[in-house]
Short mmCIF file of C-alpha atoms in Angstrom, two decimals:
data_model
loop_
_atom_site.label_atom_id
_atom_site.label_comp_id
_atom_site.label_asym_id
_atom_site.label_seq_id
_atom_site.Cartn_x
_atom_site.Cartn_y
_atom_site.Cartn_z
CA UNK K 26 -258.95 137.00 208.71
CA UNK K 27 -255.49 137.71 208.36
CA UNK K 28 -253.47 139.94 205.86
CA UNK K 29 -250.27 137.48 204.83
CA UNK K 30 -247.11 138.84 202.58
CA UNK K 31 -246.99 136.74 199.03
CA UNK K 32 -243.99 135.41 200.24
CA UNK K 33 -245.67 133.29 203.16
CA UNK K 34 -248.58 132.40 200.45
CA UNK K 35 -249.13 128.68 199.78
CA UNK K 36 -251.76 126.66 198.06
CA UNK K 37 -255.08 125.42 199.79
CA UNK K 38 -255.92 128.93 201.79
CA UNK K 39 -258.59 130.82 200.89
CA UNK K 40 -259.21 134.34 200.40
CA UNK K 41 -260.91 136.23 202.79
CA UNK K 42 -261.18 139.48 200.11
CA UNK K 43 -261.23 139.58 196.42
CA UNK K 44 -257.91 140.58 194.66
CA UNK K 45 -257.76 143.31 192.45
CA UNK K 46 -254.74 144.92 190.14
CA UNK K 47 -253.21 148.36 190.50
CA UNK K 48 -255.75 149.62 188.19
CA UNK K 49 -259.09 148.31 189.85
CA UNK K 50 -259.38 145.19 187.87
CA UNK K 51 -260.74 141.73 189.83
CA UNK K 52 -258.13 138.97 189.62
CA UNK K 53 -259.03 136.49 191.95
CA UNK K 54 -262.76 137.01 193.93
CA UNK K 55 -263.34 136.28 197.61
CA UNK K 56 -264.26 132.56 198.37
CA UNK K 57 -261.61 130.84 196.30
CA UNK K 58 -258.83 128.51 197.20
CA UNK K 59 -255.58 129.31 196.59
CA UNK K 60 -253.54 127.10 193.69
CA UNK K 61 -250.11 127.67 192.48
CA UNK K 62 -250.75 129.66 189.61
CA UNK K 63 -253.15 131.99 191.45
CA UNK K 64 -249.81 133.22 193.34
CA UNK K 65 -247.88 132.79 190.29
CA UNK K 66 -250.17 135.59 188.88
CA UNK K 67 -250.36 137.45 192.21
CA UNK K 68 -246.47 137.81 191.54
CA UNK K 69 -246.55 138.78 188.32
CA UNK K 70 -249.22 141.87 188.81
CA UNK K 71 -246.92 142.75 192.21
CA UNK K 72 -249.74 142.16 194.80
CA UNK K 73 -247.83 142.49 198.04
CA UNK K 74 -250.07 140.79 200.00
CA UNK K 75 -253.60 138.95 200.18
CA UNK K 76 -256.36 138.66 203.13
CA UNK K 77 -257.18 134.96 204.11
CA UNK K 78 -259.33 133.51 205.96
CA UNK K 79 -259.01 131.10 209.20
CA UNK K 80 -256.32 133.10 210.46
CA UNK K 81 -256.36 135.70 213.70
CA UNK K 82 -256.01 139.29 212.48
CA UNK K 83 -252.48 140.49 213.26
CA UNK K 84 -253.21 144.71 213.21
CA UNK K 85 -250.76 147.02 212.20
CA UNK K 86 -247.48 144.84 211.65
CA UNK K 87 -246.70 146.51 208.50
CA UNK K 88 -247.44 150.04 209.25
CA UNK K 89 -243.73 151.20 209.32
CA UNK K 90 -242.77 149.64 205.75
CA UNK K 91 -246.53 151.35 205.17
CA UNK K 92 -244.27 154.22 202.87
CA UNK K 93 -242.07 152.45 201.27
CA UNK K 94 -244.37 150.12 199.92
CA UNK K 95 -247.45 153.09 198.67
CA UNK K 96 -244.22 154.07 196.74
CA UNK K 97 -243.93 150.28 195.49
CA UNK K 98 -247.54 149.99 194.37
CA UNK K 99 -247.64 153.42 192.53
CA UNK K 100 -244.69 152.85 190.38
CA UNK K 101 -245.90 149.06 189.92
CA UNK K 102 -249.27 150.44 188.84
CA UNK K 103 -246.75 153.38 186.30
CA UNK K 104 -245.06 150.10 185.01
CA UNK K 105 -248.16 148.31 184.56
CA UNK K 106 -249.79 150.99 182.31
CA UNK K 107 -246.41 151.16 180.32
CA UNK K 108 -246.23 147.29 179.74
CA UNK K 109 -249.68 146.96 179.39
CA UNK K 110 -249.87 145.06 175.80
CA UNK K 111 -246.70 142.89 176.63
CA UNK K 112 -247.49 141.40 179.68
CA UNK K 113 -248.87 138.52 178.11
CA UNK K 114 -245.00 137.47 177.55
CA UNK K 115 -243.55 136.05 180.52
CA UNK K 116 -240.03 137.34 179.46
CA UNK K 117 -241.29 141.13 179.83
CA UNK K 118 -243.35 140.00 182.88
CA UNK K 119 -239.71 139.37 184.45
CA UNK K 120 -238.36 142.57 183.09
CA UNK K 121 -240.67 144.51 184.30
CA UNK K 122 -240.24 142.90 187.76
CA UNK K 123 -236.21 143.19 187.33
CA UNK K 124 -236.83 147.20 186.57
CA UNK K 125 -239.09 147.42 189.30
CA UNK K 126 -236.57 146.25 191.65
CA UNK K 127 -234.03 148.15 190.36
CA UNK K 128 -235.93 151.64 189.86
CA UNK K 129 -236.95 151.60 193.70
CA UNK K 130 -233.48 150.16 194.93
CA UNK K 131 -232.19 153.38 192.86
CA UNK K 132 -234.46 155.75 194.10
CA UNK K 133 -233.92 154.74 197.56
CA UNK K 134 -229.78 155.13 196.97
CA UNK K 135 -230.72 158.90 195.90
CA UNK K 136 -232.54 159.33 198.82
CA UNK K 137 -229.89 158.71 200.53
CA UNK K 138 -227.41 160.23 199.08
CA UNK K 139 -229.41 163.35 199.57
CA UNK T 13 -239.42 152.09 152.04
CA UNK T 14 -239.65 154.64 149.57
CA UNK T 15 -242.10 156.53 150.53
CA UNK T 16 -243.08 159.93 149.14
CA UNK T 17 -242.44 161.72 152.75
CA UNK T 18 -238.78 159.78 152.58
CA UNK T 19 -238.35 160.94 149.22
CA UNK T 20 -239.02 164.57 150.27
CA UNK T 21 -236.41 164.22 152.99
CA UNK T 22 -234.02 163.03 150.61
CA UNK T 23 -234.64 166.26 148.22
CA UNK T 24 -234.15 168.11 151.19
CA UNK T 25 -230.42 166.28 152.15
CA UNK T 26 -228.90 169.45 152.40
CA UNK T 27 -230.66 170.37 155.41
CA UNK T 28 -229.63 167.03 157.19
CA UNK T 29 -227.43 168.08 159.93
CA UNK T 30 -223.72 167.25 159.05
CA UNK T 31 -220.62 165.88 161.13
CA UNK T 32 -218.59 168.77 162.43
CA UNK T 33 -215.24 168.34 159.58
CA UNK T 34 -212.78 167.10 162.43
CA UNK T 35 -215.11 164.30 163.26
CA UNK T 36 -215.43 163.30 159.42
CA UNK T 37 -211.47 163.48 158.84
CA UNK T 38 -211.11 161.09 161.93
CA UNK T 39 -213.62 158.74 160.59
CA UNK T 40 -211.58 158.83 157.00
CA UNK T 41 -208.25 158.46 159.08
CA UNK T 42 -209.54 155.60 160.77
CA UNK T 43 -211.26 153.89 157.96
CA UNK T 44 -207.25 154.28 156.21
CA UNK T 45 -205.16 151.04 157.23
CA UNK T 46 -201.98 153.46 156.72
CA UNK T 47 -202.63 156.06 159.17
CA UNK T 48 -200.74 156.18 162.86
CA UNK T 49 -201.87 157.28 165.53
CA UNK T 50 -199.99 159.98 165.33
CA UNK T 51 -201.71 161.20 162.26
CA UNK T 52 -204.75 160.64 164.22
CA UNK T 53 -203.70 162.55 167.59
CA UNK T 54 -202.83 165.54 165.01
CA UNK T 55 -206.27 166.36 163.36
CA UNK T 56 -207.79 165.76 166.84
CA UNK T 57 -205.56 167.95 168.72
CA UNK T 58 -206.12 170.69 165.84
CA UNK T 59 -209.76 170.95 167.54
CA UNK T 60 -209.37 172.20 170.93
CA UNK T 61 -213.20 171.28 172.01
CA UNK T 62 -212.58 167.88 171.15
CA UNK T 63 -209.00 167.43 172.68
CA UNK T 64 -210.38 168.68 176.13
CA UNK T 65 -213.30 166.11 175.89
CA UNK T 66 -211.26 163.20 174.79
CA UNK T 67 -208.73 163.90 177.55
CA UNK T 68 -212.11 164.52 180.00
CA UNK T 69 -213.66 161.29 178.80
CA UNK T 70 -210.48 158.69 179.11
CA UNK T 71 -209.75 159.81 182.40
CA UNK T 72 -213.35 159.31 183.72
CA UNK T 73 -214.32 156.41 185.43
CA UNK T 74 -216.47 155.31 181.98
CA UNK T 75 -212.69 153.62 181.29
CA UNK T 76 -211.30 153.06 184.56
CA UNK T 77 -207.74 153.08 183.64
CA UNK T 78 -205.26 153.42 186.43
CA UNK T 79 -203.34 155.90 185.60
CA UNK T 80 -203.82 160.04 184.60
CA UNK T 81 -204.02 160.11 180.55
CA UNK T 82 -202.51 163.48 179.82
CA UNK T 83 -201.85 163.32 175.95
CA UNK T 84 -204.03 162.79 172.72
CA UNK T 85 -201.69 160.49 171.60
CA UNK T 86 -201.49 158.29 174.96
CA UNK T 87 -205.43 157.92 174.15
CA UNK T 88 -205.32 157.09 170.77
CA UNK T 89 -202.90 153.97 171.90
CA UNK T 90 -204.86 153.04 174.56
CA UNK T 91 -208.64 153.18 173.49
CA UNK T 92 -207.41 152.22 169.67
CA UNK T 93 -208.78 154.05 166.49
CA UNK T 94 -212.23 152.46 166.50
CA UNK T 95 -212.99 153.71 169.87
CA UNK T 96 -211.83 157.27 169.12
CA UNK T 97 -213.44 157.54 166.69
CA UNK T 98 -216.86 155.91 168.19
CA UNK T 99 -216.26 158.50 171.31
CA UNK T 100 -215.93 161.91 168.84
CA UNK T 101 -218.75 160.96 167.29
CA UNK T 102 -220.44 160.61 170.43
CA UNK T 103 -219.63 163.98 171.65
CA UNK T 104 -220.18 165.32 168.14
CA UNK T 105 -223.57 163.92 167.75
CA UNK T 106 -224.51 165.36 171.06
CA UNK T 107 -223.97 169.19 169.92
CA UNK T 108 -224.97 168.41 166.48
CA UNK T 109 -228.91 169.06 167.65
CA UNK T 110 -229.64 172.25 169.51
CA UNK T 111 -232.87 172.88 169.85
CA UNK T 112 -234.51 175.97 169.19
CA UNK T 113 -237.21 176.19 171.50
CA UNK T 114 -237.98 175.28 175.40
CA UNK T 115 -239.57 172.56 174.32
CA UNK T 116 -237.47 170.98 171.93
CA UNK T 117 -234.74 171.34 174.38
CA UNK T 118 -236.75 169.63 177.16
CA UNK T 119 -237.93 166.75 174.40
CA UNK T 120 -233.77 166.38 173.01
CA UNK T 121 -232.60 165.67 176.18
CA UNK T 122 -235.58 163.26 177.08
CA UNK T 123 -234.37 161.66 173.82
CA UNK T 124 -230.86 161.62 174.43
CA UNK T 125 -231.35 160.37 177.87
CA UNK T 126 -233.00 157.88 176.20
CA UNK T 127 -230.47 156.80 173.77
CA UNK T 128 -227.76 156.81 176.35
CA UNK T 129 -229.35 154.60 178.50
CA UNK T 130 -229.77 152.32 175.60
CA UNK T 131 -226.01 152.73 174.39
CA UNK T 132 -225.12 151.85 177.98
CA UNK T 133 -227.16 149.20 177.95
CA UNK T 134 -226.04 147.73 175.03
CA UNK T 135 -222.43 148.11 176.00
CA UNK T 136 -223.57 146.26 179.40
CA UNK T 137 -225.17 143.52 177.47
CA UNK T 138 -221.81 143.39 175.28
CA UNK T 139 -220.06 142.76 177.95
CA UNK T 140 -221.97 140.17 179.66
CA UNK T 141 -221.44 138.24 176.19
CA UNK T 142 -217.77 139.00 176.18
CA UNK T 143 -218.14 140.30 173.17
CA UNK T 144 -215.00 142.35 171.80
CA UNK T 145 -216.62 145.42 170.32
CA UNK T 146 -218.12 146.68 172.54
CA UNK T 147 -217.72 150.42 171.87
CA UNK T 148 -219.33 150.07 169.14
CA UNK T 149 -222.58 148.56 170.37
CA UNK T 150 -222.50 151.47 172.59
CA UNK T 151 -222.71 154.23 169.89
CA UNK T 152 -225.31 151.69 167.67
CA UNK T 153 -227.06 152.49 170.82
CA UNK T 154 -226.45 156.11 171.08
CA UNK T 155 -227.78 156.57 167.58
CA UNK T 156 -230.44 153.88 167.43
CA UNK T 157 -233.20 156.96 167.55
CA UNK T 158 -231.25 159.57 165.59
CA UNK T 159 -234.53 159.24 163.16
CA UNK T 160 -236.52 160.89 165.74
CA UNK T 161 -234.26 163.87 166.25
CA UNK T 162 -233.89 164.70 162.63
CA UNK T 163 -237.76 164.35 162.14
CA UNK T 164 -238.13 166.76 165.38
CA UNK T 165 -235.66 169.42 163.12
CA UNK T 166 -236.90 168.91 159.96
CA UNK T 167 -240.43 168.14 160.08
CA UNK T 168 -242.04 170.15 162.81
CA UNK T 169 -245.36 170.69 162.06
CA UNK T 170 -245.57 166.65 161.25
CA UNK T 171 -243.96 165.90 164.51
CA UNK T 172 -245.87 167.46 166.60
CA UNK T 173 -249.09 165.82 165.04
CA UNK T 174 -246.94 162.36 165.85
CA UNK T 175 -246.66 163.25 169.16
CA UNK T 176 -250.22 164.33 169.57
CA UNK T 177 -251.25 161.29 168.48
CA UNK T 178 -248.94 158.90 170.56
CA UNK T 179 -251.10 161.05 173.58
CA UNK T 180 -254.53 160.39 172.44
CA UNK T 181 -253.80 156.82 171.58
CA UNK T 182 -251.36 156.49 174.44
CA UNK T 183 -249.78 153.63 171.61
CA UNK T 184 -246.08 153.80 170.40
CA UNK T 185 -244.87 156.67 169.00
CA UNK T 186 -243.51 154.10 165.94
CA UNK T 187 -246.94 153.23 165.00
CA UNK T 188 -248.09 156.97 165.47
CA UNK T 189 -245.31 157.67 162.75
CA UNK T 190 -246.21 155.62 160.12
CA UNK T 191 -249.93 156.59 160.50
CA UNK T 192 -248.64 160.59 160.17
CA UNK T 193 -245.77 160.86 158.37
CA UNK T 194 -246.02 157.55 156.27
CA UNK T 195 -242.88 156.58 157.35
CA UNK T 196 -241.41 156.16 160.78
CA UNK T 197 -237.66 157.22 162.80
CA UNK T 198 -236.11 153.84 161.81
CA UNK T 199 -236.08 154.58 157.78
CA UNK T 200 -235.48 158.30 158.66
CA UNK T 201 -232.40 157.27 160.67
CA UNK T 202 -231.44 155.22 158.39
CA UNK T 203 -231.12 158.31 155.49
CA UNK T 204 -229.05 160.07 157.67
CA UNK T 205 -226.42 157.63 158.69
CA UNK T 206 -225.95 156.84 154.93
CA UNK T 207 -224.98 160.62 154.52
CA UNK T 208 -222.80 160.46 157.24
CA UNK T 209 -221.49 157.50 155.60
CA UNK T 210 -221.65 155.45 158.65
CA UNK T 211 -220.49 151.97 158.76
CA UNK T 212 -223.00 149.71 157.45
CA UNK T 213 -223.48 147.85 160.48
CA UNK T 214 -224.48 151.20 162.37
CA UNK T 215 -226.92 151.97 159.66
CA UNK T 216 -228.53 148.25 159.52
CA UNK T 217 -229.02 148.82 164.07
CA UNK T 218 -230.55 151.75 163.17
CA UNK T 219 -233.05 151.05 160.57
CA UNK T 220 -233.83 147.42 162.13
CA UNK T 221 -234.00 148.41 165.83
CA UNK T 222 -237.28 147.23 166.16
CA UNK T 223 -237.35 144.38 163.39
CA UNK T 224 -233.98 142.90 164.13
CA UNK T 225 -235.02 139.42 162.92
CA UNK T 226 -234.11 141.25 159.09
CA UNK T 227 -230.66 142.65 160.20
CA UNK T 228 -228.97 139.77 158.72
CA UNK T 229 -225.17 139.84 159.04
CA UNK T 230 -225.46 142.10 161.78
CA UNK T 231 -227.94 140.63 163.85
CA UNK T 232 -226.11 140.30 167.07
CA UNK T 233 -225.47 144.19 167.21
CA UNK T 234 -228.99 145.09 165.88
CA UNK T 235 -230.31 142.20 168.46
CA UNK T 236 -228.16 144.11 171.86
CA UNK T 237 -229.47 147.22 170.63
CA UNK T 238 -233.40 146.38 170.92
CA UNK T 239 -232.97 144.22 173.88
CA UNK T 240 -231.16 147.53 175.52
CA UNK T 241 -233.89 149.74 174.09
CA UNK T 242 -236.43 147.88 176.35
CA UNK T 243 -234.01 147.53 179.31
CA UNK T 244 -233.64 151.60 178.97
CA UNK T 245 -237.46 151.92 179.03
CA UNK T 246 -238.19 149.40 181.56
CA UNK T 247 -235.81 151.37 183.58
CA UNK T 248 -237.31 154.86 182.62
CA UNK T 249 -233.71 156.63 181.37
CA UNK T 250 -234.90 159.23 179.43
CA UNK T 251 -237.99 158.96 176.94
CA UNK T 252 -238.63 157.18 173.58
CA UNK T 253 -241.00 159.74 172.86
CA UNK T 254 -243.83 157.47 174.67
CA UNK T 255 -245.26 155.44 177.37
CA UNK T 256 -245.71 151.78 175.82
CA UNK T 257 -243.29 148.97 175.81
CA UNK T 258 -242.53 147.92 172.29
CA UNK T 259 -243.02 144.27 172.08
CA UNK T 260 -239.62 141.78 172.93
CA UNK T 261 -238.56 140.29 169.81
CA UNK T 262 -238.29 136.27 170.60
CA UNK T 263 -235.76 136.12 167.37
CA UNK T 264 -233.13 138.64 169.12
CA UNK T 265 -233.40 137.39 172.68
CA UNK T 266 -232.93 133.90 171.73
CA UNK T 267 -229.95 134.86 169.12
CA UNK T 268 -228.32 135.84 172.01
CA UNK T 269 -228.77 133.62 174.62
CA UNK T 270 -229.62 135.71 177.49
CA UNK T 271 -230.67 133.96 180.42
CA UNK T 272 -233.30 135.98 182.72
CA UNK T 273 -231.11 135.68 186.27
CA UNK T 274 -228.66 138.33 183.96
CA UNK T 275 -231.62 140.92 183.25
CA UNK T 276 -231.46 142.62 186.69
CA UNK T 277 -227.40 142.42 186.99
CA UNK T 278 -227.46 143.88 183.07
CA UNK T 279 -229.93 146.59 184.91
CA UNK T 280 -228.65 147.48 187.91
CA UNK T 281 -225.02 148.13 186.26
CA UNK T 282 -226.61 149.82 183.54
CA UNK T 283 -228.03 152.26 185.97
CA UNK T 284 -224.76 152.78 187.69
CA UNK T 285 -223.22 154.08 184.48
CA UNK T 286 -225.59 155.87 183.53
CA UNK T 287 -225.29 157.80 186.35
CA UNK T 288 -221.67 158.57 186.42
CA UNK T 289 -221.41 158.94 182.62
CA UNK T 290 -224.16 161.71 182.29
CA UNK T 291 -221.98 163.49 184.11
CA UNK T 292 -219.77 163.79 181.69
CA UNK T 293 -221.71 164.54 178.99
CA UNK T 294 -223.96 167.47 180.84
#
């Protein structure tokens, strides 16, 4: 089993854990092999990263972005709740992925400037 | 609409908060194809609040010109009449509304945040479409919620149920509106800028903000406006007054040909004014 980033994901592998959303609900179960549109929609709720299986578990490699990233999931999961009956529009799908982006690329700037 | 809560807001007109009389003299001067700027620089400079802001506000980087601006009259040439005048009433509008309590206070400035956000946004988004005005999509955006202010001020008790019930139904605080008061912040704000005698194409933004497919001749203002409304909510300036995302209208995206690579440039130089503006106007 091995944890891969959405970026590396491509069709055919198959999930070694079920997928849920920010708030707890199953978008893809255990078991099923990976098509385009599953990792289209993977995107689009901001899942970082899936388990699959075949693959050596690599422990740890993420730990130090571990941070960063709770902070990406709990405003993702803020955004979600706020967009909730628009997200069946792809157009506010990519806003809310733009804002995202932004928010956290802000956020860090104050940080730093601080 | 006509409804009987509107009509009871326009029996009570009188206690509509009014433009401070400098503010109303600049819009007349402005609106009067025979004035200088001269004649405009004179009324302003008569007020010394709004001489010291003007001066503060062209020489901020919200302009960027080059060089120190030290006299009302090197503004007025500069920035031109419209934008004077779009930039008093900005300030204006800002001191118009002090709220009473803690509360209020907290919930204006949430709202204000809001709006600026949104009037930078639009201004952004006007820019992006090289569009020539684009002052004035700015203060369409700074006034696109004035309906919620005045309904704070003048309708308390009903507010507060509206805002009770945009919490238990965690739904927009639009629809939570109509189901209290019968009416909602667009037709409110709407009243008000006819008092003020606005131009009409700041009171159609304001009363079609979020049905911009009937704002007719001025579509493409009312259109920016409601696209920036989202992009200032998606980006969490400020608050509308609740958590939801309004829905996108398809009528005002397309009328203005937005592509979606622009949405996160639009954003990301939104946020950058909005930081160095506010400020300004803190």
């Amino acid at each position: 089993v091995q944890r891969v980033k959405l970026a590396d994901l491509s069709p055919g592998g198959v999930l070694a854990e079920p997928v849920y959303n920010q708030q707890g609900v199953l978008l893809l179960d255990a078991g099923c092999k990976l098509n385009a549109k599953h990792i289209r929609i993977f995107k689009s709720w901001g899942i970082e990263s899936v388990c699959l299986k075949g693959h050596s578990a690599a422990a740890g490699d993420t730990s130090d972005k571990m941070p960063r990233s709770a902070g990406r999931q709990r405003l993702h999961a803020e955004m979600s709740r706020q967009f909730s009956q628009v997200l069946d529009d792809p157009l506010m799908v990519e806003i809310m992925e733009c804002a995202l982006r932004q928010r956290l690329n802000h956020a860090a700037r104050q940080e730093a400037l601080e | 609409m006509s409804s009987p809560e509107l009509r009871r807001i326009i029996s009570r007109a009188d206690d509509l908060p009014t433009l401070p009389r400098t503010v109303l003299k600049i819009t007349e001067l402005v609106n009067d194809p025979k004035s200088s700027a001269k004649d405009l620089a004179r009324v302003i400079t008569e007020d010394q609040v709004l001489t010291a802001r003007l001066l503060k506000l062209v020489n901020s980087s919200f302009y960027g010109f080059p060089q120190r601006i030290s006299t009302v009259t090197g503004a007025v040439v500069l920035l031109g009449f419209d934008a004077i005048r779009n930039l008093l009433l900005t300030t204006s509008v800002f001191d118009l509304f002090a709220g009473k309590s803690r509360r209020q206070i907290q919930r204006q400035e949430a709202f204000w945040d809001h709006s600026l956000g949104c009037a930078l946004g639009a201004k952004v988004i006007g820019e992006h479409l090289r569009h020539d005005k684009v002052e004035e999509l700015f203060v369409a955006g700074l006034l696109h919620d004035i309906g919620k202010i005045v309904a704070m001020l003048l309708m308390p008790e009903k507010f507060e149920q509206v805002s009770a019930r945009v919490e238990e139904s965690d739904g927009l605080m639009i629809a939570a509106e109509e189901s209290v008061m019968k009416v909602n912040h667009a037709d409110i704000g709407r009243l008000l800028a006819e008092r003020w005698n606005l131009p009409k194409k700041l009171i159609k933004v304001i009363d079609c903000h979020h049905r911009p497919e009937e704002a007719g001749n001025f579509m493409l203002e009312t259109a920016v406006v409601h696209v920036a409304d989202i992009f200032a909510r998606a980006l969490n300036l400020g608050s509308g007054g609740d958590r939801k995302m309004p829905p996108l209208s398809r009528t005002a995206w397309n009328y203005l040909s937005l592509q979606p690579p622009a949405i996160e440039p639009i954003m990301a130089s939104t946020l950058s004014e909005f930081d160095d503006i506010r400020k300004f106007l803190n």
